[in-house]
Amino acid sequence: MSVKFTLQKRVKLAQGLWMLYWLSVIVGILIFSLGIFFKIELRKRSELMDNNESHLVPNLLILMGMLACGANAFGGKVCHDSLDPMKFAKWKPMLKPYLLLCCGFNVVLLLTSLLCFLMQFAVYLTLSEGLKNGIKFYKDTDTPGRCFMKRTLDITQIEFRCCGNNNFRDWFEVQWISNRYLDMSNDEVKDRVLSNVEGKYLMDSVPFSCCNPGSPRPCIQHHLTNNSAHYDYDHRTEELNIWTRGCREALFSYYSSMMTSIGALVILTLIIESVDMAGLKYLSTALETMADPENPECESEGWLLEKGVKETFAELLAKLKMLSKKNQVEEGGDAQQATT
């Protein structure tokens, strides 16, 4: 993959790479910011996930953003100084370790992008279990550790326009009104509690936060399945004026779209980083192969690999085999010393 370079081509390549490296710095800042935002969004709804949410992805994004800023700022500085032989001489010994570091960085970027897609299933399961328990603890406003569950769930249902875990019927299966607010001397309340095997006060009602304010009819949140309790009402045919979408679906849609977008951005960053690496390799080899370094007008040749692809891989495999044999010999020597 050798390319002939004149002075004009080297200047254009250095300028283009400089711009591309600083674009990568901006993208790194964006990834860092998105990592912090994602972490905050997870923390904000930690109660709805039983405090079991994984922060692996946001932590990786924050780390990758910081590394991208540092590594690309260094690359930009190298490109800026590349056309001055005196300045480039001090960067030359660092280029090989820098390119190896960039290779490792790209591998971690690929892993991060894959995790953005794969961890969505873990978020779904965590939300499912967390919301189920959240609805169960909705009434426990005076229990330490659960005092704000009602507030969190109400705000979530209003903000995401959802109701329950799977749908509004989830509220029918739990007692979401605390016994403190039930008049046990009332026969109707007493009968309802006694009629339940677990002694719970169950009803076909939902909290106020399930109400759809866009509905023209005043919110029907109690006796949802009792047609006779409301005028001109049939719960089987009428469009209910409460949110019918479950909060698990709504929250998962929010988090999954965020993770998918971030994953796509990380893949884009990986592509830009690969172009940066290839360009820097061409630039460094083009500068090293100048026939007369004191004459900037002379032609030079740049390449990605010094040998062919097959030869490069064969050489790499040979080096790895030599290293493994060396390690085995050292281990054998240590074992003999231990026996003597």
mmCIF file of C-alpha atoms in Angstrom:
data_model
loop_
_atom_site.group_PDB
_atom_site.id
_atom_site.type_symbol
_atom_site.label_atom_id
_atom_site.label_comp_id
_atom_site.label_asym_id
_atom_site.label_seq_id
_atom_site.Cartn_x
_atom_site.Cartn_y
_atom_site.Cartn_z
ATOM 1 C CA MET A 1 0.000 0.000 0.000
ATOM 2 C CA SER A 2 2.807 2.402 -0.830
ATOM 3 C CA VAL A 3 2.030 5.954 -1.985
ATOM 4 C CA LYS A 4 4.391 8.524 -3.515
ATOM 5 C CA PHE A 5 4.428 11.873 -1.708
ATOM 6 C CA THR A 6 5.573 15.287 -2.882
ATOM 7 C CA LEU A 7 5.949 18.265 -0.536
ATOM 8 C CA GLN A 8 2.467 19.500 -1.457
ATOM 9 C CA LYS A 9 0.914 16.083 -0.716
ATOM 10 C CA ARG A 10 2.722 15.847 2.632
ATOM 11 C CA VAL A 11 1.518 19.325 3.613
ATOM 12 C CA LYS A 12 -2.082 18.498 2.624
ATOM 13 C CA LEU A 13 -1.941 15.190 4.507
ATOM 14 C CA ALA A 14 -0.527 16.851 7.645
ATOM 15 C CA GLN A 15 -3.174 19.608 7.551
ATOM 16 C CA GLY A 16 -6.003 17.163 6.915
ATOM 17 C CA LEU A 17 -4.849 14.892 9.745
ATOM 18 C CA TRP A 18 -4.494 17.867 12.102
ATOM 19 C CA MET A 19 -8.138 18.819 11.450
ATOM 20 C CA LEU A 20 -9.268 15.187 11.766
ATOM 21 C CA TYR A 21 -7.439 14.753 15.095
ATOM 22 C CA TRP A 22 -9.081 17.850 16.562
ATOM 23 C CA LEU A 23 -12.460 16.635 15.279
ATOM 24 C CA SER A 24 -11.718 13.417 17.209
ATOM 25 C CA VAL A 25 -11.000 15.516 20.320
ATOM 26 C CA ILE A 26 -14.461 17.123 19.995
ATOM 27 C CA VAL A 27 -16.036 13.665 19.537
ATOM 28 C CA GLY A 28 -14.107 12.492 22.637
ATOM 29 C CA ILE A 29 -15.584 15.382 24.651
ATOM 30 C CA LEU A 30 -19.032 14.393 23.352
ATOM 31 C CA ILE A 31 -18.520 10.725 24.382
ATOM 32 C CA PHE A 32 -17.299 11.850 27.826
ATOM 33 C CA SER A 33 -20.379 14.103 28.228
ATOM 34 C CA LEU A 34 -22.766 11.354 27.091
ATOM 35 C CA GLY A 35 -21.146 8.931 29.557
ATOM 36 C CA ILE A 36 -21.786 11.367 32.428
ATOM 37 C CA PHE A 37 -25.362 12.025 31.185
ATOM 38 C CA PHE A 38 -26.084 8.265 30.915
ATOM 39 C CA LYS A 39 -24.686 7.689 34.414
ATOM 40 C CA ILE A 40 -26.884 10.491 35.834
ATOM 41 C CA GLU A 41 -29.974 9.060 34.087
ATOM 42 C CA LEU A 42 -29.285 5.629 35.603
ATOM 43 C CA ARG A 43 -28.737 7.126 39.071
ATOM 44 C CA LYS A 44 -31.922 9.179 38.748
ATOM 45 C CA ARG A 45 -34.053 6.057 38.361
ATOM 46 C CA SER A 46 -31.926 3.728 40.449
ATOM 47 C CA GLU A 47 -34.897 3.054 42.777
ATOM 48 C CA LEU A 48 -36.898 1.689 39.850
ATOM 49 C CA MET A 49 -34.101 -0.806 39.167
ATOM 50 C CA ASP A 50 -33.720 -2.056 42.755
ATOM 51 C CA ASN A 51 -30.320 -0.275 42.825
ATOM 52 C CA ASN A 52 -28.980 -3.163 40.691
ATOM 53 C CA GLU A 53 -28.263 -1.181 37.530
ATOM 54 C CA SER A 54 -24.866 -1.680 35.904
ATOM 55 C CA HIS A 55 -22.640 1.386 35.445
ATOM 56 C CA LEU A 56 -20.088 -0.479 33.313
ATOM 57 C CA VAL A 57 -21.109 1.205 30.042
ATOM 58 C CA PRO A 58 -21.212 4.829 31.333
ATOM 59 C CA ASN A 59 -17.921 4.338 33.199
ATOM 60 C CA LEU A 60 -16.298 2.968 30.021
ATOM 61 C CA LEU A 61 -17.693 5.888 28.005
ATOM 62 C CA ILE A 62 -16.252 8.413 30.472
ATOM 63 C CA LEU A 63 -12.859 6.675 30.350
ATOM 64 C CA MET A 64 -12.900 6.397 26.533
ATOM 65 C CA GLY A 65 -13.853 10.062 26.210
ATOM 66 C CA MET A 66 -10.939 11.152 28.402
ATOM 67 C CA LEU A 67 -8.463 8.891 26.564
ATOM 68 C CA ALA A 68 -9.748 10.058 23.168
ATOM 69 C CA CYS A 69 -9.196 13.704 24.120
ATOM 70 C CA GLY A 70 -5.632 13.065 25.341
ATOM 71 C CA ALA A 71 -4.548 10.705 22.534
ATOM 72 C CA ASN A 72 -5.997 12.823 19.726
ATOM 73 C CA ALA A 73 -4.611 16.074 21.122
ATOM 74 C CA PHE A 74 -1.159 14.408 21.058
ATOM 75 C CA GLY A 75 -1.749 13.212 17.469
ATOM 76 C CA GLY A 76 -2.808 16.714 16.429
ATOM 77 C CA LYS A 77 0.378 18.180 17.927
ATOM 78 C CA VAL A 78 2.537 15.601 16.062
ATOM 79 C CA CYS A 79 0.824 16.485 12.751
ATOM 80 C CA HIS A 80 1.281 20.197 13.457
ATOM 81 C CA ASP A 81 5.029 19.743 14.026
ATOM 82 C CA SER A 82 5.559 17.128 11.290
ATOM 83 C CA LEU A 83 6.615 19.587 8.584
ATOM 84 C CA ASP A 84 9.382 21.037 10.730
ATOM 85 C CA PRO A 85 12.285 18.485 10.770
ATOM 86 C CA MET A 86 13.665 19.813 14.070
ATOM 87 C CA LYS A 87 10.331 19.583 15.885
ATOM 88 C CA PHE A 88 9.385 16.248 14.303
ATOM 89 C CA ALA A 89 12.668 14.644 15.444
ATOM 90 C CA LYS A 90 11.596 14.768 19.119
ATOM 91 C CA TRP A 91 8.244 13.042 18.354
ATOM 92 C CA LYS A 92 9.712 10.362 16.065
ATOM 93 C CA PRO A 93 10.744 7.850 18.828
ATOM 94 C CA MET A 94 7.248 8.067 20.359
ATOM 95 C CA LEU A 95 5.304 7.293 17.180
ATOM 96 C CA LYS A 96 5.566 3.482 17.255
ATOM 97 C CA PRO A 97 4.394 3.166 20.916
ATOM 98 C CA TYR A 98 1.702 5.766 20.186
ATOM 99 C CA LEU A 99 0.356 3.796 17.204
ATOM 100 C CA LEU A 100 0.360 0.580 19.264
ATOM 101 C CA LEU A 101 -1.519 2.426 22.011
ATOM 102 C CA CYS A 102 -4.037 3.623 19.407
ATOM 103 C CA CYS A 103 -4.547 0.010 18.234
ATOM 104 C CA GLY A 104 -5.343 -1.037 21.818
ATOM 105 C CA PHE A 105 -7.598 1.997 22.211
ATOM 106 C CA ASN A 106 -9.527 1.026 19.065
ATOM 107 C CA VAL A 107 -10.037 -2.518 20.407
ATOM 108 C CA VAL A 108 -11.500 -1.101 23.645
ATOM 109 C CA LEU A 109 -13.675 1.278 21.584
ATOM 110 C CA LEU A 110 -15.033 -1.717 19.656
ATOM 111 C CA LEU A 111 -15.741 -3.521 22.946
ATOM 112 C CA THR A 112 -17.504 -0.409 24.310
ATOM 113 C CA SER A 113 -19.713 -0.116 21.228
ATOM 114 C CA LEU A 114 -20.657 -3.817 21.480
ATOM 115 C CA LEU A 115 -21.522 -3.402 25.175
ATOM 116 C CA CYS A 116 -23.798 -0.461 24.281
ATOM 117 C CA PHE A 117 -25.915 -2.918 22.282
ATOM 118 C CA LEU A 118 -25.513 -6.095 24.360
ATOM 119 C CA MET A 119 -26.198 -4.504 27.773
ATOM 120 C CA GLN A 120 -29.654 -3.389 26.673
ATOM 121 C CA PHE A 121 -31.029 -6.822 27.592
ATOM 122 C CA ALA A 122 -29.616 -6.457 31.133
ATOM 123 C CA VAL A 123 -31.310 -3.036 31.428
ATOM 124 C CA TYR A 124 -34.627 -4.609 30.323
ATOM 125 C CA LEU A 125 -34.446 -7.342 32.981
ATOM 126 C CA THR A 126 -33.396 -4.886 35.710
ATOM 127 C CA LEU A 127 -36.277 -2.549 34.841
ATOM 128 C CA SER A 128 -38.762 -5.424 34.808
ATOM 129 C CA GLU A 129 -37.827 -6.610 38.304
ATOM 130 C CA GLY A 130 -37.329 -3.116 39.716
ATOM 131 C CA LEU A 131 -40.696 -1.764 38.532
ATOM 132 C CA LYS A 132 -42.470 -4.870 39.808
ATOM 133 C CA ASN A 133 -41.040 -4.276 43.297
ATOM 134 C CA GLY A 134 -41.550 -0.518 42.999
ATOM 135 C CA ILE A 135 -45.304 -0.944 42.473
ATOM 136 C CA LYS A 136 -45.388 -3.331 45.433
ATOM 137 C CA PHE A 137 -43.676 -0.749 47.697
ATOM 138 C CA TYR A 138 -45.657 2.263 46.375
ATOM 139 C CA LYS A 139 -47.733 2.465 49.557
ATOM 140 C CA ASP A 140 -44.758 2.283 51.989
ATOM 141 C CA THR A 141 -44.298 6.045 52.360
ATOM 142 C CA ASP A 142 -43.422 5.672 56.055
ATOM 143 C CA THR A 143 -40.941 2.774 55.634
ATOM 144 C CA PRO A 144 -37.245 3.725 55.748
ATOM 145 C CA GLY A 145 -35.581 3.202 52.359
ATOM 146 C CA ARG A 146 -38.918 3.285 50.508
ATOM 147 C CA CYS A 147 -40.181 6.729 51.525
ATOM 148 C CA PHE A 148 -39.712 8.247 48.060
ATOM 149 C CA MET A 149 -40.854 5.286 45.957
ATOM 150 C CA LYS A 150 -44.344 6.763 45.529
ATOM 151 C CA ARG A 151 -42.920 10.114 44.406
ATOM 152 C CA THR A 152 -40.447 8.440 42.018
ATOM 153 C CA LEU A 153 -43.109 6.237 40.423
ATOM 154 C CA ASP A 154 -45.612 9.089 40.088
ATOM 155 C CA ILE A 155 -43.031 11.366 38.438
ATOM 156 C CA THR A 156 -41.951 8.525 36.126
ATOM 157 C CA GLN A 157 -45.527 7.746 35.050
ATOM 158 C CA ILE A 158 -46.231 11.422 34.363
ATOM 159 C CA GLU A 159 -42.915 12.046 32.569
ATOM 160 C CA PHE A 160 -42.949 8.893 30.415
ATOM 161 C CA ARG A 161 -46.746 8.763 29.951
ATOM 162 C CA CYS A 162 -46.992 5.209 31.180
ATOM 163 C CA CYS A 163 -48.891 3.207 33.781
ATOM 164 C CA GLY A 164 -47.806 0.107 35.712
ATOM 165 C CA ASN A 165 -45.062 -2.308 34.772
ATOM 166 C CA ASN A 166 -46.578 -4.065 31.728
ATOM 167 C CA ASN A 167 -49.817 -2.025 31.682
ATOM 168 C CA PHE A 168 -52.322 -0.339 34.016
ATOM 169 C CA ARG A 169 -53.726 -3.714 35.198
ATOM 170 C CA ASP A 170 -50.579 -4.272 37.286
ATOM 171 C CA TRP A 171 -52.069 -1.855 39.847
ATOM 172 C CA PHE A 172 -55.094 -4.181 40.254
ATOM 173 C CA GLU A 173 -52.837 -6.946 41.636
ATOM 174 C CA VAL A 174 -51.250 -5.005 44.510
ATOM 175 C CA GLN A 175 -52.486 -2.965 47.453
ATOM 176 C CA TRP A 176 -51.133 0.484 46.590
ATOM 177 C CA ILE A 177 -53.002 2.389 49.340
ATOM 178 C CA SER A 178 -51.431 2.190 52.802
ATOM 179 C CA ASN A 179 -53.498 0.777 55.697
ATOM 180 C CA ARG A 180 -53.004 4.152 57.397
ATOM 181 C CA TYR A 181 -55.521 5.637 54.957
ATOM 182 C CA LEU A 182 -58.070 2.812 55.112
ATOM 183 C CA ASP A 183 -61.085 3.078 57.411
ATOM 184 C CA MET A 184 -61.214 -0.450 58.843
ATOM 185 C CA SER A 185 -64.514 0.336 60.574
ATOM 186 C CA ASN A 186 -66.150 0.681 57.165
ATOM 187 C CA ASP A 187 -67.936 -2.536 56.176
ATOM 188 C CA GLU A 188 -67.051 -2.252 52.486
ATOM 189 C CA VAL A 189 -63.323 -1.862 53.238
ATOM 190 C CA LYS A 190 -63.438 -4.679 55.796
ATOM 191 C CA ASP A 191 -65.213 -7.040 53.379
ATOM 192 C CA ARG A 192 -62.725 -6.284 50.599
ATOM 193 C CA VAL A 193 -59.745 -7.020 52.893
ATOM 194 C CA LEU A 194 -61.310 -10.205 54.311
ATOM 195 C CA SER A 195 -62.278 -11.484 50.871
ATOM 196 C CA ASN A 196 -58.608 -11.525 49.829
ATOM 197 C CA VAL A 197 -56.501 -14.568 50.792
ATOM 198 C CA GLU A 198 -53.460 -12.394 51.643
ATOM 199 C CA GLY A 199 -55.558 -9.780 53.446
ATOM 200 C CA LYS A 200 -54.837 -7.066 50.886
ATOM 201 C CA TYR A 201 -57.097 -4.215 49.888
ATOM 202 C CA LEU A 202 -57.264 -4.769 46.108
ATOM 203 C CA MET A 203 -59.314 -2.678 43.717
ATOM 204 C CA ASP A 204 -59.643 -1.934 40.013
ATOM 205 C CA SER A 205 -58.107 1.524 40.354
ATOM 206 C CA VAL A 206 -54.843 3.266 39.438
ATOM 207 C CA PRO A 207 -52.910 6.224 40.950
ATOM 208 C CA PHE A 208 -53.597 9.758 39.680
ATOM 209 C CA SER A 209 -50.258 9.769 37.793
ATOM 210 C CA CYS A 210 -51.729 7.287 35.286
ATOM 211 C CA CYS A 211 -54.245 9.862 34.068
ATOM 212 C CA ASN A 212 -53.918 11.209 30.545
ATOM 213 C CA PRO A 213 -54.426 15.006 30.724
ATOM 214 C CA GLY A 214 -55.076 15.084 26.971
ATOM 215 C CA SER A 215 -58.331 13.148 27.372
ATOM 216 C CA PRO A 216 -61.510 15.263 26.962
ATOM 217 C CA ARG A 217 -63.265 13.285 29.701
ATOM 218 C CA PRO A 218 -62.374 13.838 33.388
ATOM 219 C CA CYS A 219 -60.026 11.093 34.506
ATOM 220 C CA ILE A 220 -61.620 7.803 35.498
ATOM 221 C CA GLN A 221 -59.045 6.210 37.769
ATOM 222 C CA HIS A 222 -61.331 4.239 40.102
ATOM 223 C CA HIS A 223 -63.669 1.307 39.230
ATOM 224 C CA LEU A 224 -62.094 1.055 35.787
ATOM 225 C CA THR A 225 -63.736 -2.288 34.998
ATOM 226 C CA ASN A 226 -67.157 -1.399 36.481
ATOM 227 C CA ASN A 227 -69.307 0.014 33.667
ATOM 228 C CA SER A 228 -72.230 0.808 35.958
ATOM 229 C CA ALA A 229 -70.069 3.068 38.150
ATOM 230 C CA HIS A 230 -69.762 5.650 35.347
ATOM 231 C CA TYR A 231 -72.201 7.260 32.920
ATOM 232 C CA ASP A 232 -71.938 6.250 29.268
ATOM 233 C CA TYR A 233 -68.882 4.068 29.858
ATOM 234 C CA ASP A 234 -67.741 0.674 28.604
ATOM 235 C CA HIS A 235 -64.179 -0.337 29.566
ATOM 236 C CA ARG A 236 -64.058 -2.994 26.820
ATOM 237 C CA THR A 237 -64.730 -0.651 23.912
ATOM 238 C CA GLU A 238 -64.023 2.867 25.118
ATOM 239 C CA GLU A 239 -60.538 4.298 24.862
ATOM 240 C CA LEU A 240 -59.523 4.740 28.493
ATOM 241 C CA ASN A 241 -58.350 8.173 29.597
ATOM 242 C CA ILE A 242 -55.317 6.722 31.376
ATOM 243 C CA TRP A 243 -51.972 5.769 29.888
ATOM 244 C CA THR A 244 -52.168 2.234 28.478
ATOM 245 C CA ARG A 245 -48.450 1.851 27.832
ATOM 246 C CA GLY A 246 -46.422 0.058 30.518
ATOM 247 C CA CYS A 247 -43.502 1.874 32.180
ATOM 248 C CA ARG A 248 -41.111 -1.001 31.450
ATOM 249 C CA GLU A 249 -41.671 -0.535 27.733
ATOM 250 C CA ALA A 250 -41.450 3.270 27.990
ATOM 251 C CA LEU A 251 -38.264 3.308 30.094
ATOM 252 C CA PHE A 252 -36.610 0.554 28.073
ATOM 253 C CA SER A 253 -37.385 2.435 24.860
ATOM 254 C CA TYR A 254 -35.761 5.543 26.381
ATOM 255 C CA TYR A 255 -32.615 3.778 27.595
ATOM 256 C CA SER A 256 -32.242 1.514 24.544
ATOM 257 C CA SER A 257 -32.500 4.424 22.089
ATOM 258 C CA MET A 258 -29.889 6.286 24.154
ATOM 259 C CA MET A 259 -27.538 3.288 24.225
ATOM 260 C CA THR A 260 -28.028 2.607 20.499
ATOM 261 C CA SER A 261 -27.222 6.234 19.623
ATOM 262 C CA ILE A 262 -24.129 6.215 21.837
ATOM 263 C CA GLY A 263 -23.043 2.866 20.352
ATOM 264 C CA ALA A 264 -23.362 4.305 16.824
ATOM 265 C CA LEU A 265 -21.306 7.349 17.872
ATOM 266 C CA VAL A 266 -18.588 5.085 19.324
ATOM 267 C CA ILE A 267 -18.465 3.108 16.048
ATOM 268 C CA LEU A 268 -18.124 6.412 14.140
ATOM 269 C CA THR A 269 -15.287 7.383 16.509
ATOM 270 C CA LEU A 270 -13.630 4.014 15.843
ATOM 271 C CA ILE A 271 -13.727 4.687 12.091
ATOM 272 C CA ILE A 272 -12.263 8.201 12.533
ATOM 273 C CA GLU A 273 -9.535 6.827 14.837
ATOM 274 C CA SER A 274 -8.638 4.158 12.254
ATOM 275 C CA VAL A 275 -8.369 6.821 9.519
ATOM 276 C CA ASP A 276 -6.212 8.941 11.882
ATOM 277 C CA MET A 277 -3.893 5.980 12.514
ATOM 278 C CA ALA A 278 -3.563 5.131 8.824
ATOM 279 C CA GLY A 279 -2.904 8.775 7.913
ATOM 280 C CA LEU A 280 -0.298 9.204 10.642
ATOM 281 C CA LYS A 281 1.465 6.016 9.526
ATOM 282 C CA TYR A 282 1.612 7.305 5.946
ATOM 283 C CA LEU A 283 2.844 10.705 7.113
ATOM 284 C CA SER A 284 5.564 9.317 9.418
ATOM 285 C CA THR A 285 6.889 6.855 6.807
ATOM 286 C CA ALA A 286 6.778 9.552 4.105
ATOM 287 C CA LEU A 287 8.928 11.816 6.298
ATOM 288 C CA GLU A 288 11.348 8.991 7.196
ATOM 289 C CA THR A 289 11.958 7.964 3.568
ATOM 290 C CA MET A 290 12.883 11.419 2.248
ATOM 291 C CA ALA A 291 16.060 11.051 0.172
ATOM 292 C CA ASP A 292 17.370 14.408 1.417
ATOM 293 C CA PRO A 293 15.785 15.473 4.739
ATOM 294 C CA GLU A 294 17.326 18.938 4.361
ATOM 295 C CA ASN A 295 15.524 19.422 1.055
ATOM 296 C CA PRO A 296 11.757 19.583 1.759
ATOM 297 C CA GLU A 297 10.969 19.593 -1.974
ATOM 298 C CA CYS A 298 12.217 16.021 -2.524
ATOM 299 C CA GLU A 299 9.826 13.131 -3.079
ATOM 300 C CA SER A 300 9.275 10.321 -0.589
ATOM 301 C CA GLU A 301 7.292 7.124 -0.203
ATOM 302 C CA GLY A 302 4.755 6.308 2.516
ATOM 303 C CA TRP A 303 3.123 2.995 3.426
ATOM 304 C CA LEU A 304 0.907 1.272 5.973
ATOM 305 C CA LEU A 305 2.893 -1.981 6.157
ATOM 306 C CA GLU A 306 6.585 -2.264 5.389
ATOM 307 C CA LYS A 307 6.019 -5.750 3.920
ATOM 308 C CA GLY A 308 2.977 -7.457 2.418
ATOM 309 C CA VAL A 309 -0.022 -8.445 4.534
ATOM 310 C CA LYS A 310 0.912 -12.173 4.502
ATOM 311 C CA GLU A 311 4.565 -11.486 5.310
ATOM 312 C CA THR A 312 3.611 -9.125 8.147
ATOM 313 C CA PHE A 313 1.279 -11.682 9.728
ATOM 314 C CA ALA A 314 3.841 -14.472 9.276
ATOM 315 C CA GLU A 315 6.490 -12.312 10.987
ATOM 316 C CA LEU A 316 4.096 -11.487 13.811
ATOM 317 C CA LEU A 317 3.240 -15.178 14.346
ATOM 318 C CA ALA A 318 6.951 -16.077 14.337
ATOM 319 C CA LYS A 319 7.618 -13.446 17.016
ATOM 320 C CA LEU A 320 4.747 -14.767 19.146
ATOM 321 C CA LYS A 321 6.085 -18.356 18.810
ATOM 322 C CA MET A 322 9.569 -17.208 19.830
ATOM 323 C CA LEU A 323 8.124 -15.450 22.889
ATOM 324 C CA SER A 324 6.114 -18.529 23.935
ATOM 325 C CA LYS A 325 9.193 -20.808 23.527
ATOM 326 C CA LYS A 326 11.298 -18.372 25.543
ATOM 327 C CA ASN A 327 8.696 -18.381 28.347
ATOM 328 C CA GLN A 328 8.582 -22.202 28.336
ATOM 329 C CA VAL A 329 12.414 -22.399 28.588
ATOM 330 C CA GLU A 330 12.430 -19.916 31.472
ATOM 331 C CA GLU A 331 9.679 -21.868 33.281
ATOM 332 C CA GLY A 332 11.642 -25.146 32.778
ATOM 333 C CA GLY A 333 14.791 -23.531 34.185
ATOM 334 C CA ASP A 334 12.894 -22.276 37.228
ATOM 335 C CA ALA A 335 11.451 -25.766 37.830
ATOM 336 C CA GLN A 336 14.924 -27.372 37.715
ATOM 337 C CA GLN A 337 16.290 -24.816 40.177
ATOM 338 C CA ALA A 338 13.383 -25.539 42.513
ATOM 339 C CA THR A 339 14.052 -29.339 42.444
ATOM 340 C CA THR A 340 17.811 -28.868 43.102
#
